[in-house]
Coordinates of C-alpha atoms and ligand atoms in Angstrom, one line a residue:
M12 CA -82.7 68.9 -103.7
S13 CA -84.2 72.4 -103.1
D14 CA -84.8 75.1 -105.9
S15 CA -82.2 76.6 -104.2
K16 CA -80.0 73.6 -103.8
E17 CA -80.1 72.7 -107.4
N18 CA -79.5 76.7 -108.7
D19 CA -75.7 76.6 -106.5
L20 CA -75.1 73.3 -109.2
P21 CA -72.3 74.4 -111.6
I22 CA -72.2 75.5 -115.1
G23 CA -71.1 72.5 -117.7
I24 CA -68.4 73.3 -120.3
F25 CA -66.0 70.5 -122.0
D26 CA -63.8 71.8 -125.1
S27 CA -60.4 69.3 -125.9
G28 CA -58.2 71.2 -124.2
V29 CA -58.0 75.5 -123.1
G30 CA -60.3 76.3 -126.6
G31 CA -62.9 76.3 -124.2
L32 CA -62.2 79.0 -121.6
T33 CA -62.6 81.7 -124.2
V34 CA -66.3 80.1 -123.8
L35 CA -66.3 80.4 -119.9
K36 CA -64.6 84.1 -119.5
A37 CA -67.1 85.6 -121.4
I38 CA -69.7 83.0 -119.3
R39 CA -68.0 84.0 -116.3
A40 CA -68.1 88.2 -117.3
E41 CA -71.9 87.5 -117.8
L42 CA -73.2 85.6 -114.4
P43 CA -69.9 86.7 -112.0
Y44 CA -72.2 84.5 -109.2
E45 CA -72.5 81.8 -111.2
N46 CA -69.6 78.0 -110.3
L47 CA -68.4 76.9 -113.5
L48 CA -66.8 73.4 -113.4
Y49 CA -64.9 73.4 -116.7
L50 CA -63.0 70.3 -118.7
G51 CA -60.5 70.0 -121.1
D52 CA -60.3 66.0 -122.1
T53 CA -56.2 67.4 -122.9
A54 CA -55.6 63.9 -123.4
R55 CA -57.7 63.4 -126.3
L56 CA -56.7 66.3 -128.0
P57 CA -57.2 67.3 -131.1
Y58 CA -60.9 66.3 -131.9
G59 CA -60.5 68.6 -135.1
T60 CA -59.2 65.7 -137.0
K61 CA -60.8 62.5 -135.6
S62 CA -63.8 60.9 -137.2
P63 CA -67.4 61.3 -136.0
A64 CA -67.7 58.5 -134.6
S65 CA -64.7 59.2 -132.8
I66 CA -65.6 62.6 -131.5
A67 CA -68.7 61.5 -130.6
R68 CA -67.8 58.7 -127.6
Y69 CA -65.0 61.5 -126.3
A70 CA -68.1 63.8 -125.5
T71 CA -70.5 62.1 -124.6
Q72 CA -67.9 60.8 -121.9
A73 CA -67.1 64.0 -121.0
T74 CA -70.6 64.8 -120.5
A75 CA -70.9 61.4 -118.4
E76 CA -67.9 63.2 -115.7
L77 CA -69.2 66.5 -115.8
Q78 CA -73.6 64.4 -115.1
K79 CA -71.4 62.8 -112.7
Q80 CA -69.6 64.9 -111.3
G81 CA -73.5 67.4 -111.5
I82 CA -74.1 70.2 -113.1
K83 CA -77.7 71.6 -114.3
L84 CA -76.7 72.7 -117.7
L85 CA -73.8 71.6 -120.5
V86 CA -72.6 73.6 -122.2
V87 CA -70.9 72.5 -125.6
A88 CA -67.5 74.8 -125.8
C89 CA -66.0 73.0 -128.7
N90 CA -67.6 74.3 -132.2
T91 CA -65.8 69.8 -133.1
A92 CA -68.1 68.3 -130.2
S93 CA -71.7 70.5 -131.3
A94 CA -71.3 70.1 -135.6
V95 CA -71.0 66.5 -134.6
A96 CA -72.4 65.3 -131.9
L97 CA -75.2 68.3 -130.4
D98 CA -77.9 65.7 -130.6
T99 CA -76.5 63.1 -128.7
L100 CA -75.5 65.2 -125.7
R101 CA -79.3 66.3 -126.1
E102 CA -80.8 63.2 -125.9
Q103 CA -78.0 61.8 -123.0
M104 CA -79.0 65.4 -120.1
R105 CA -82.1 65.9 -121.2
P106 CA -84.1 67.4 -119.2
L107 CA -81.4 69.5 -118.5
P108 CA -80.4 72.5 -121.1
V109 CA -77.8 71.1 -123.2
I110 CA -76.4 75.0 -125.5
G111 CA -73.7 74.4 -128.3
V112 CA -71.8 77.1 -130.2
V113 CA -72.0 77.1 -133.9
E114 CA -75.5 78.2 -133.5
P115 CA -75.2 81.3 -131.7
G116 CA -71.5 82.0 -133.6
A117 CA -73.2 81.6 -136.9
T118 CA -75.7 84.0 -135.6
A119 CA -73.4 86.8 -134.4
A120 CA -72.2 87.1 -137.3
V121 CA -75.1 87.4 -139.4
S122 CA -76.8 90.0 -137.4
A123 CA -73.6 91.2 -137.4
R124 CA -72.3 91.8 -142.0
P125 CA -76.8 91.2 -143.1
G126 CA -75.7 89.8 -146.9
G127 CA -72.2 88.8 -145.8
S128 CA -68.8 87.3 -146.7
H129 CA -68.2 85.0 -143.8
L130 CA -64.6 82.7 -143.9
V131 CA -65.3 80.9 -141.1
L132 CA -61.6 79.2 -139.9
A133 CA -62.1 75.5 -138.0
T134 CA -61.2 72.4 -137.9
E135 CA -60.8 69.5 -140.6
A136 CA -64.2 68.4 -138.2
T137 CA -66.5 70.7 -138.1
V138 CA -65.3 72.5 -142.1
R139 CA -66.2 68.7 -143.0
L140 CA -69.7 68.3 -141.9
G141 CA -70.2 72.2 -143.2
A142 CA -71.9 72.9 -139.5
Y143 CA -70.8 76.9 -140.5
R144 CA -73.0 76.7 -143.6
K145 CA -75.7 74.8 -142.5
A146 CA -76.3 77.6 -139.7
I147 CA -75.7 80.2 -142.3
E148 CA -77.6 79.5 -144.2
T149 CA -80.0 79.2 -142.8
V150 CA -81.0 81.9 -140.6
D151 CA -79.9 84.2 -144.1
P152 CA -80.1 82.7 -147.5
A153 CA -78.5 85.9 -149.3
A154 CA -74.8 85.5 -146.8
T155 CA -71.6 83.6 -148.9
V156 CA -69.8 81.3 -146.6
R157 CA -67.0 79.9 -147.8
E158 CA -64.8 76.9 -144.6
K159 CA -61.5 77.2 -144.0
A160 CA -59.6 73.6 -141.8
C161 CA -57.4 75.7 -139.9
E162 CA -55.5 73.0 -138.1
L163 CA -52.2 74.1 -137.2
L164 CA -54.1 76.6 -134.8
V165 CA -55.3 74.7 -132.7
A166 CA -52.0 73.5 -131.5
L167 CA -50.7 76.8 -131.8
A168 CA -53.0 77.8 -129.6
E169 CA -52.4 75.6 -126.9
E170 CA -48.7 76.1 -127.4
G171 CA -49.0 79.6 -126.0
W172 CA -48.2 80.6 -129.1
T173 CA -50.3 82.9 -129.8
D174 CA -48.2 86.0 -131.1
G175 CA -44.9 86.8 -133.3
D176 CA -43.8 85.7 -136.6
I177 CA -44.5 81.6 -136.7
A178 CA -48.0 81.9 -136.1
A179 CA -48.6 85.4 -138.3
R180 CA -46.7 82.8 -140.8
I181 CA -49.3 80.4 -140.8
I182 CA -52.3 81.9 -140.8
R183 CA -50.9 84.3 -143.3
R184 CA -50.9 81.1 -145.5
Y185 CA -54.9 79.5 -144.6
L186 CA -55.8 83.0 -145.2
D187 CA -54.0 83.3 -148.7
E188 CA -54.8 79.7 -149.6
A189 CA -58.4 80.2 -148.7
S190 CA -58.7 83.8 -150.8
D191 CA -58.8 83.9 -154.6
S192 CA -60.7 86.8 -157.2
H193 CA -64.2 85.5 -156.4
F194 CA -63.9 85.1 -152.3
Q195 CA -62.9 88.3 -150.4
A196 CA -64.4 88.1 -146.2
D197 CA -65.9 90.8 -144.5
S198 CA -65.9 88.1 -141.2
I199 CA -63.6 86.1 -140.3
I200 CA -65.2 83.7 -138.0
L201 CA -63.1 81.3 -135.8
G202 CA -65.2 78.6 -135.6
C203 CA -62.6 77.2 -133.1
T204 CA -63.0 77.3 -129.3
H205 CA -59.1 77.8 -129.9
F206 CA -58.5 80.4 -132.3
P207 CA -59.7 83.4 -129.8
L208 CA -56.4 82.9 -128.6
L209 CA -54.9 83.9 -131.9
K210 CA -57.8 87.3 -132.7
D211 CA -55.0 89.8 -132.6
A212 CA -52.1 88.0 -134.5
I213 CA -55.2 87.2 -137.5
Q214 CA -56.5 90.6 -137.1
A215 CA -53.7 91.9 -138.3
I216 CA -52.8 89.7 -141.6
A217 CA -56.4 89.9 -142.4
S218 CA -57.7 93.6 -143.3
D219 CA -58.8 95.8 -140.9
R220 CA -62.1 95.8 -142.4
V221 CA -62.9 92.8 -142.4
L222 CA -64.9 91.8 -138.8
L223 CA -63.9 88.1 -136.7
V224 CA -67.1 87.1 -134.3
D225 CA -66.3 84.2 -131.8
S226 CA -68.8 82.4 -131.1
A227 CA -68.0 83.7 -126.9
S228 CA -70.4 86.3 -125.7
T229 CA -72.9 84.7 -127.9
T230 CA -73.1 81.8 -126.1
A231 CA -72.9 83.2 -123.2
A232 CA -75.8 85.6 -123.6
V233 CA -77.5 82.1 -124.9
V234 CA -76.0 79.7 -121.4
S235 CA -77.4 83.8 -119.5
N236 CA -81.6 83.3 -121.8
T237 CA -81.2 80.0 -120.9
L238 CA -81.1 79.7 -116.4
R239 CA -83.4 82.7 -116.4
S240 CA -86.5 81.8 -118.5
G241 CA -86.1 78.5 -116.3
G242 CA -85.6 80.4 -113.1
R243 CA -82.3 78.4 -112.7
L244 CA -79.9 81.0 -111.8
R245 CA -77.5 81.6 -108.2
D246 CA -79.6 83.0 -105.9
S247 CA -75.8 84.8 -104.3
D248 CA -74.0 87.9 -104.1
K249 CA -70.9 85.9 -103.5
A250 CA -69.1 85.4 -106.6
G251 CA -69.0 81.9 -108.5
S252 CA -66.7 79.5 -107.6
L253 CA -64.6 77.8 -110.6
R254 CA -63.3 73.7 -110.8
I255 CA -61.1 73.1 -113.3
L256 CA -60.7 69.3 -114.7
A257 CA -58.5 68.1 -117.0
T258 CA -57.3 64.1 -119.3
D259 CA -54.1 64.6 -118.7
G260 CA -51.3 67.5 -118.5
A261 CA -52.4 69.8 -116.2
T262 CA -48.7 71.5 -115.9
R263 CA -49.3 73.0 -118.9
F264 CA -52.8 73.6 -118.4
A265 CA -52.0 75.6 -116.0
R266 CA -49.1 77.4 -118.1
V267 CA -51.8 78.1 -121.3
G268 CA -55.3 78.4 -119.3
G269 CA -53.7 80.8 -116.8
Q270 CA -52.9 83.0 -119.6
F271 CA -55.9 83.1 -121.1
L272 CA -57.3 83.1 -117.9
G273 CA -55.3 86.6 -116.8
Q274 CA -55.8 85.0 -113.7
P275 CA -52.5 82.1 -112.3
L276 CA -53.0 79.1 -112.1
S277 CA -51.2 75.7 -111.0
Y278 CA -51.1 72.9 -111.7
A279 CA -52.8 71.8 -108.0
D280 CA -55.5 73.7 -109.7
V281 CA -56.3 71.6 -112.2
E282 CA -58.1 67.8 -111.1
L283 CA -57.3 65.6 -113.2
V284 CA -60.2 62.6 -114.4
D285 CA -60.4 59.6 -116.6
L286 CA -62.8 59.0 -118.2
Ligands
LIG136 N1 -61.4 74.2 -129.9 C1 -62.1 73.0 -130.9 C2 -63.1 73.3 -131.3 O1 -64.0 74.7 -131.5 C3 -61.3 71.9 -131.0 C4 -60.2 71.8 -131.2 C5 -59.8 70.7 -131.3 O2 -60.0 69.2 -130.1 O3 -59.1 69.4 -132.7 O4 -63.6 72.7 -132.3

């Protein structure tokens, strides 16, 4: 394949559901001429409550589907899959680059609040592996980290219940459980790609001085740098295409995903695939 044909291949992005669209949106803003191929593994969502072995198997199968379709770079737009399976996916994709979301998220938080106290809201699996704690402590040994599993927030985001009384009560309970007199957060890291959909609701409950951080724009910057330095940017002034694959529930995916992308999606825009 010629270089220009190879550079026309899409960036592959996957998550367990619609959450990774938060990362896709940031990549599209940063790299509007790139073709994008998104896969939401909605049939097996949530990943966050599953065992590492199952999560690794799902992530490997999602990656194989994107490889089959043809991609030039993989973004693991799921903190849970990044925490569990990044090395395995890098091996699978070699020599093509693979970018996860945990390190970019940790870097964004540490740059914004050096030596700060970070509360990480994430899935059970990401918390169990201490993925953010390790990533933050590597870059900033002076930082204090507390991690809190918030599984219900994944369901709220997938349902599109991102504001209102129910979302507020659930968020308040998680934040109350995560705080005590020894720990006052300077930043809240949205350590699950579903949670930026709840950003306003979380900010409304956290104190105004707490900074909410997500990995979307930092990840998009890493994607951009990686393609640029590898000579793999698409050479075109035409807006890139977007193809969306899901493993189940095209109608639900279109309803929630469309709201989030800020463009109407119909179920016909979502192609169902079987992994
Ligand atoms: N959006 C995913 C993450 O960033 C996981 C949600 C789930 O499937 O549990 O961790």
